[in-house]
């Protein structure tokens, strides 16, 4: 089991959050990396991102720290990535936990999704960060490409509308299809819930889509697309229900 004690986990996160903003070459390199990913200082602090310097005698040294939290915002587990060398398993390491019942998200994501009656679901952590940075903190990363039944039922237990904004590749399309199959199998459409898929877009994933555009243009694109999807949902709900509605 790759797990830290509660005290060690909390201490690592606390110290890494401080270390990220220290005046050192290591920390500066990490901040530069985050800038290339379009991550601002505010978003770093909002998500509680940290960095363990290379000088530290710990197996997580020279890693970016990305915390996974419980619904109430309390720290649950640590995930990490070795941003200088992503060749080995994309540089990821995380504690052992059941990813089928957790999301990576902004600490206020659940409240925001409840207020908006909408959850946006993406695959990767930086997809989530990029979309949230443009004003949509009601975004949830499934920590991979497998959106589990437990994750789906958790979101629909709190929110009526879910939008899938998966990667623009074959794996993303297959994953979307599986989620829709499960949605219909559970007959959630008959209970007033709505599952929608993001329209085809010209980028490899949501993170790239957000970073490859001017921030204002990217935000306008996100806002308008979400508004259009919600409009289509309202139209469907006003039409006499049939087995084909979702």
mmCIF file of C-alpha atoms in Angstrom:
data_model
loop_
_atom_site.group_PDB
_atom_site.id
_atom_site.type_symbol
_atom_site.label_atom_id
_atom_site.label_comp_id
_atom_site.label_asym_id
_atom_site.label_seq_id
_atom_site.Cartn_x
_atom_site.Cartn_y
_atom_site.Cartn_z
ATOM 1 C CA UNK A 1 0.000 0.000 0.000
ATOM 2 C CA UNK A 2 1.425 3.394 -1.028
ATOM 3 C CA UNK A 3 -0.173 5.383 1.756
ATOM 4 C CA UNK A 4 1.006 8.128 4.076
ATOM 5 C CA UNK A 5 -0.096 8.610 7.653
ATOM 6 C CA UNK A 6 -2.633 11.361 8.303
ATOM 7 C CA UNK A 7 -0.017 13.514 10.018
ATOM 8 C CA UNK A 8 2.629 12.988 7.299
ATOM 9 C CA UNK A 9 0.123 13.655 4.516
ATOM 10 C CA UNK A 10 -1.052 16.916 6.063
ATOM 11 C CA UNK A 11 2.501 18.038 6.863
ATOM 12 C CA UNK A 12 3.774 17.288 3.357
ATOM 13 C CA UNK A 13 0.950 19.297 1.821
ATOM 14 C CA UNK A 14 1.428 22.218 4.196
ATOM 15 C CA UNK A 15 5.182 22.419 3.663
ATOM 16 C CA UNK A 16 4.923 21.874 -0.097
ATOM 17 C CA UNK A 17 2.479 24.766 -0.397
ATOM 18 C CA UNK A 18 5.004 27.011 1.345
ATOM 19 C CA UNK A 19 7.954 25.647 -0.658
ATOM 20 C CA UNK A 20 6.310 26.381 -3.997
ATOM 21 C CA UNK A 21 6.688 30.120 -3.364
ATOM 22 C CA UNK A 22 10.163 30.128 -1.833
ATOM 23 C CA UNK A 23 13.063 31.920 -3.488
ATOM 24 C CA UNK A 24 14.966 28.966 -4.937
ATOM 25 C CA UNK A 25 15.876 27.664 -8.370
ATOM 26 C CA UNK A 26 13.812 24.507 -7.836
ATOM 27 C CA UNK A 27 10.674 26.347 -6.792
ATOM 28 C CA UNK A 28 11.145 28.849 -9.605
ATOM 29 C CA UNK A 29 11.329 25.988 -12.130
ATOM 30 C CA UNK A 30 8.106 24.535 -10.768
ATOM 31 C CA UNK A 31 6.353 27.919 -10.920
ATOM 32 C CA UNK A 32 7.581 28.341 -14.504
ATOM 33 C CA UNK A 33 6.132 24.927 -15.356
ATOM 34 C CA UNK A 34 2.772 25.920 -13.890
ATOM 35 C CA UNK A 35 2.847 29.163 -15.879
ATOM 36 C CA UNK A 36 3.352 27.181 -19.091
ATOM 37 C CA UNK A 37 0.204 25.261 -18.120
ATOM 38 C CA UNK A 38 -1.662 28.539 -17.683
ATOM 39 C CA UNK A 39 -1.993 28.113 -13.919
ATOM 40 C CA UNK A 40 -2.039 31.407 -12.015
ATOM 41 C CA UNK A 41 -0.924 31.995 -8.442
ATOM 42 C CA UNK A 42 -4.568 32.362 -7.408
ATOM 43 C CA UNK A 43 -5.515 28.990 -8.894
ATOM 44 C CA UNK A 44 -2.473 27.366 -7.260
ATOM 45 C CA UNK A 45 -3.670 28.608 -3.887
ATOM 46 C CA UNK A 46 -7.334 27.824 -4.572
ATOM 47 C CA UNK A 47 -6.550 24.179 -5.385
ATOM 48 C CA UNK A 48 -3.901 23.918 -2.669
ATOM 49 C CA UNK A 49 -1.152 22.860 -5.081
ATOM 50 C CA UNK A 50 2.325 22.383 -3.628
ATOM 51 C CA UNK A 51 5.895 21.419 -4.515
ATOM 52 C CA UNK A 52 8.498 19.329 -2.659
ATOM 53 C CA UNK A 53 12.009 20.685 -3.422
ATOM 54 C CA UNK A 54 14.795 18.451 -4.706
ATOM 55 C CA UNK A 55 16.933 19.112 -1.614
ATOM 56 C CA UNK A 56 14.407 17.381 0.643
ATOM 57 C CA UNK A 57 15.296 13.830 1.661
ATOM 58 C CA UNK A 58 11.948 12.273 0.828
ATOM 59 C CA UNK A 59 10.732 10.010 -1.981
ATOM 60 C CA UNK A 60 8.341 12.760 -3.125
ATOM 61 C CA UNK A 61 11.115 15.296 -3.666
ATOM 62 C CA UNK A 62 10.997 17.379 -6.853
ATOM 63 C CA UNK A 63 7.311 16.603 -7.333
ATOM 64 C CA UNK A 64 4.239 18.708 -7.805
ATOM 65 C CA UNK A 65 1.632 17.920 -5.128
ATOM 66 C CA UNK A 66 -2.059 17.827 -6.109
ATOM 67 C CA UNK A 67 -4.394 17.085 -3.178
ATOM 68 C CA UNK A 68 -7.574 15.034 -3.489
ATOM 69 C CA UNK A 69 -10.278 16.040 -1.026
ATOM 70 C CA UNK A 70 -13.459 14.717 0.512
ATOM 71 C CA UNK A 71 -16.795 16.349 -0.335
ATOM 72 C CA UNK A 72 -16.462 18.665 2.673
ATOM 73 C CA UNK A 73 -13.105 19.937 1.384
ATOM 74 C CA UNK A 74 -10.953 18.103 3.908
ATOM 75 C CA UNK A 75 -7.735 16.482 2.676
ATOM 76 C CA UNK A 76 -8.142 12.831 1.657
ATOM 77 C CA UNK A 77 -5.052 11.769 -0.353
ATOM 78 C CA UNK A 78 -2.062 13.142 -2.224
ATOM 79 C CA UNK A 79 -1.392 12.717 -5.917
ATOM 80 C CA UNK A 80 1.865 13.886 -7.466
ATOM 81 C CA UNK A 81 3.638 14.323 -10.752
ATOM 82 C CA UNK A 82 7.320 14.635 -11.652
ATOM 83 C CA UNK A 83 7.040 17.638 -13.919
ATOM 84 C CA UNK A 84 10.660 17.607 -15.158
ATOM 85 C CA UNK A 85 10.503 14.047 -16.510
ATOM 86 C CA UNK A 86 7.097 12.700 -17.545
ATOM 87 C CA UNK A 87 8.492 9.675 -19.421
ATOM 88 C CA UNK A 88 7.900 7.076 -16.676
ATOM 89 C CA UNK A 89 4.152 6.534 -16.306
ATOM 90 C CA UNK A 90 3.779 10.220 -17.201
ATOM 91 C CA UNK A 91 5.606 10.999 -13.966
ATOM 92 C CA UNK A 92 2.621 10.248 -11.747
ATOM 93 C CA UNK A 93 2.601 8.825 -8.230
ATOM 94 C CA UNK A 94 -0.365 8.770 -5.894
ATOM 95 C CA UNK A 95 -1.413 7.175 -2.663
ATOM 96 C CA UNK A 96 -3.455 3.986 -2.906
ATOM 97 C CA UNK A 97 -7.147 4.832 -2.805
ATOM 98 C CA UNK A 98 -10.367 3.884 -4.532
ATOM 99 C CA UNK A 99 -10.478 6.354 -7.437
ATOM 100 C CA UNK A 100 -13.999 5.204 -8.298
ATOM 101 C CA UNK A 101 -15.426 7.220 -5.399
ATOM 102 C CA UNK A 102 -13.247 10.353 -5.541
ATOM 103 C CA UNK A 103 -12.852 13.382 -7.774
ATOM 104 C CA UNK A 104 -10.079 15.937 -8.070
ATOM 105 C CA UNK A 105 -11.734 19.337 -7.914
ATOM 106 C CA UNK A 106 -11.725 22.842 -6.486
ATOM 107 C CA UNK A 107 -12.552 22.820 -2.736
ATOM 108 C CA UNK A 108 -15.768 24.734 -3.521
ATOM 109 C CA UNK A 109 -16.733 22.591 -6.531
ATOM 110 C CA UNK A 110 -19.631 20.811 -4.848
ATOM 111 C CA UNK A 111 -21.192 24.059 -3.600
ATOM 112 C CA UNK A 112 -20.757 25.693 -7.009
ATOM 113 C CA UNK A 113 -22.295 22.696 -8.789
ATOM 114 C CA UNK A 114 -25.196 22.671 -6.332
ATOM 115 C CA UNK A 115 -25.845 26.385 -6.930
ATOM 116 C CA UNK A 116 -25.660 25.958 -10.709
ATOM 117 C CA UNK A 117 -27.436 22.571 -10.699
ATOM 118 C CA UNK A 118 -24.654 21.449 -13.028
ATOM 119 C CA UNK A 119 -21.471 19.373 -12.828
ATOM 120 C CA UNK A 120 -18.877 19.394 -15.619
ATOM 121 C CA UNK A 121 -16.837 16.181 -15.745
ATOM 122 C CA UNK A 122 -13.344 16.001 -17.269
ATOM 123 C CA UNK A 123 -10.643 13.338 -17.280
ATOM 124 C CA UNK A 124 -7.379 14.889 -16.102
ATOM 125 C CA UNK A 125 -6.440 17.091 -13.175
ATOM 126 C CA UNK A 126 -5.093 19.873 -15.382
ATOM 127 C CA UNK A 127 -8.278 19.714 -17.470
ATOM 128 C CA UNK A 128 -10.141 20.466 -14.258
ATOM 129 C CA UNK A 129 -7.747 23.233 -13.235
ATOM 130 C CA UNK A 130 -7.903 24.937 -16.636
ATOM 131 C CA UNK A 131 -11.701 24.909 -16.864
ATOM 132 C CA UNK A 132 -12.047 26.079 -13.256
ATOM 133 C CA UNK A 133 -9.550 28.892 -13.888
ATOM 134 C CA UNK A 134 -11.964 30.304 -16.466
ATOM 135 C CA UNK A 135 -14.783 30.564 -13.963
ATOM 136 C CA UNK A 136 -16.291 27.085 -13.911
ATOM 137 C CA UNK A 137 -15.195 25.704 -10.553
ATOM 138 C CA UNK A 138 -18.112 23.239 -10.740
ATOM 139 C CA UNK A 139 -15.733 20.951 -12.669
ATOM 140 C CA UNK A 140 -14.721 17.465 -11.536
ATOM 141 C CA UNK A 141 -11.780 15.339 -12.709
ATOM 142 C CA UNK A 142 -12.342 11.565 -12.667
ATOM 143 C CA UNK A 143 -8.559 11.053 -12.269
ATOM 144 C CA UNK A 144 -8.273 9.103 -15.506
ATOM 145 C CA UNK A 145 -10.580 7.980 -18.285
ATOM 146 C CA UNK A 146 -12.907 5.672 -16.354
ATOM 147 C CA UNK A 147 -16.034 7.420 -15.052
ATOM 148 C CA UNK A 148 -17.307 4.833 -12.577
ATOM 149 C CA UNK A 149 -20.895 4.045 -11.693
ATOM 150 C CA UNK A 150 -20.189 5.204 -8.128
ATOM 151 C CA UNK A 151 -18.907 8.553 -9.375
ATOM 152 C CA UNK A 152 -21.892 9.016 -11.664
ATOM 153 C CA UNK A 153 -24.421 8.138 -8.975
ATOM 154 C CA UNK A 154 -22.661 10.431 -6.495
ATOM 155 C CA UNK A 155 -22.977 13.400 -8.825
ATOM 156 C CA UNK A 156 -26.582 12.643 -9.740
ATOM 157 C CA UNK A 157 -27.422 12.306 -6.057
ATOM 158 C CA UNK A 158 -26.617 16.022 -5.744
ATOM 159 C CA UNK A 159 -26.989 17.616 -9.189
ATOM 160 C CA UNK A 160 -29.606 17.239 -11.926
ATOM 161 C CA UNK A 161 -27.361 18.005 -14.890
ATOM 162 C CA UNK A 162 -23.975 16.528 -15.837
ATOM 163 C CA UNK A 163 -21.888 17.460 -18.885
ATOM 164 C CA UNK A 164 -19.088 15.159 -20.072
ATOM 165 C CA UNK A 165 -16.118 17.160 -21.374
ATOM 166 C CA UNK A 166 -13.745 14.297 -22.126
ATOM 167 C CA UNK A 167 -10.535 14.168 -24.158
ATOM 168 C CA UNK A 168 -10.881 14.514 -27.901
ATOM 169 C CA UNK A 169 -9.547 11.046 -28.711
ATOM 170 C CA UNK A 170 -10.763 7.482 -29.138
ATOM 171 C CA UNK A 171 -10.398 6.700 -25.435
ATOM 172 C CA UNK A 172 -12.471 9.761 -24.561
ATOM 173 C CA UNK A 173 -15.200 8.769 -27.013
ATOM 174 C CA UNK A 174 -15.302 5.188 -25.735
ATOM 175 C CA UNK A 175 -15.485 6.422 -22.156
ATOM 176 C CA UNK A 176 -18.362 8.781 -23.030
ATOM 177 C CA UNK A 177 -20.271 5.964 -24.699
ATOM 178 C CA UNK A 178 -19.868 3.768 -21.611
ATOM 179 C CA UNK A 179 -21.222 6.516 -19.369
ATOM 180 C CA UNK A 180 -24.268 6.999 -21.590
ATOM 181 C CA UNK A 181 -24.866 3.243 -21.637
ATOM 182 C CA UNK A 182 -24.830 3.228 -17.852
ATOM 183 C CA UNK A 183 -27.058 6.312 -17.682
ATOM 184 C CA UNK A 184 -29.705 4.586 -19.805
ATOM 185 C CA UNK A 185 -29.293 1.263 -18.009
ATOM 186 C CA UNK A 186 -30.052 2.975 -14.695
ATOM 187 C CA UNK A 187 -32.962 4.827 -16.374
ATOM 188 C CA UNK A 188 -31.838 8.092 -14.836
ATOM 189 C CA UNK A 189 -33.522 10.022 -17.662
ATOM 190 C CA UNK A 190 -36.865 8.934 -16.203
ATOM 191 C CA UNK A 191 -35.959 10.554 -12.878
ATOM 192 C CA UNK A 192 -35.420 14.031 -14.307
ATOM 193 C CA UNK A 193 -31.653 13.842 -14.661
ATOM 194 C CA UNK A 194 -29.784 14.952 -17.742
ATOM 195 C CA UNK A 195 -26.475 13.733 -19.182
ATOM 196 C CA UNK A 196 -24.927 15.689 -22.051
ATOM 197 C CA UNK A 197 -21.723 15.446 -24.056
ATOM 198 C CA UNK A 198 -19.516 18.388 -24.992
ATOM 199 C CA UNK A 199 -19.703 19.175 -28.728
ATOM 200 C CA UNK A 200 -16.747 18.228 -30.902
ATOM 201 C CA UNK A 201 -13.871 20.663 -30.396
ATOM 202 C CA UNK A 202 -10.480 21.286 -32.005
ATOM 203 C CA UNK A 203 -7.956 20.386 -29.315
ATOM 204 C CA UNK A 204 -6.680 17.173 -27.770
ATOM 205 C CA UNK A 205 -8.286 17.818 -24.385
ATOM 206 C CA UNK A 206 -10.005 20.570 -22.341
ATOM 207 C CA UNK A 207 -6.683 21.755 -20.909
ATOM 208 C CA UNK A 208 -5.214 22.307 -24.369
ATOM 209 C CA UNK A 209 -8.423 23.931 -25.569
ATOM 210 C CA UNK A 210 -8.306 26.439 -22.706
ATOM 211 C CA UNK A 211 -4.580 27.170 -23.037
ATOM 212 C CA UNK A 212 -4.448 27.426 -26.835
ATOM 213 C CA UNK A 213 -6.888 30.303 -26.895
ATOM 214 C CA UNK A 214 -6.729 33.802 -25.463
ATOM 215 C CA UNK A 215 -8.212 33.582 -21.948
ATOM 216 C CA UNK A 216 -11.150 35.852 -22.797
ATOM 217 C CA UNK A 217 -11.905 33.903 -25.974
ATOM 218 C CA UNK A 218 -11.625 30.573 -24.166
ATOM 219 C CA UNK A 219 -13.945 31.783 -21.394
ATOM 220 C CA UNK A 220 -16.471 33.041 -23.937
ATOM 221 C CA UNK A 221 -16.328 29.678 -25.705
ATOM 222 C CA UNK A 222 -16.898 27.762 -22.451
ATOM 223 C CA UNK A 223 -19.707 30.080 -21.336
ATOM 224 C CA UNK A 224 -21.528 29.964 -24.662
ATOM 225 C CA UNK A 225 -21.181 26.192 -25.073
ATOM 226 C CA UNK A 226 -22.498 25.516 -21.573
ATOM 227 C CA UNK A 227 -25.364 27.944 -22.129
ATOM 228 C CA UNK A 228 -26.250 26.189 -25.380
ATOM 229 C CA UNK A 229 -26.180 22.747 -23.749
ATOM 230 C CA UNK A 230 -28.378 23.918 -20.867
ATOM 231 C CA UNK A 231 -30.771 25.465 -23.382
ATOM 232 C CA UNK A 232 -31.053 22.140 -25.196
ATOM 233 C CA UNK A 233 -31.685 20.392 -21.878
ATOM 234 C CA UNK A 234 -34.549 22.758 -21.098
ATOM 235 C CA UNK A 235 -36.063 22.164 -24.544
ATOM 236 C CA UNK A 236 -35.929 18.403 -24.012
ATOM 237 C CA UNK A 237 -37.562 18.715 -20.609
ATOM 238 C CA UNK A 238 -40.439 20.675 -22.116
ATOM 239 C CA UNK A 239 -41.115 17.982 -24.697
ATOM 240 C CA UNK A 240 -43.302 15.026 -23.798
ATOM 241 C CA UNK A 241 -40.970 12.389 -22.373
ATOM 242 C CA UNK A 242 -40.085 9.317 -24.367
ATOM 243 C CA UNK A 243 -37.666 6.464 -23.969
ATOM 244 C CA UNK A 244 -35.194 8.336 -26.161
ATOM 245 C CA UNK A 245 -34.999 11.431 -23.923
ATOM 246 C CA UNK A 246 -31.841 12.017 -21.931
#
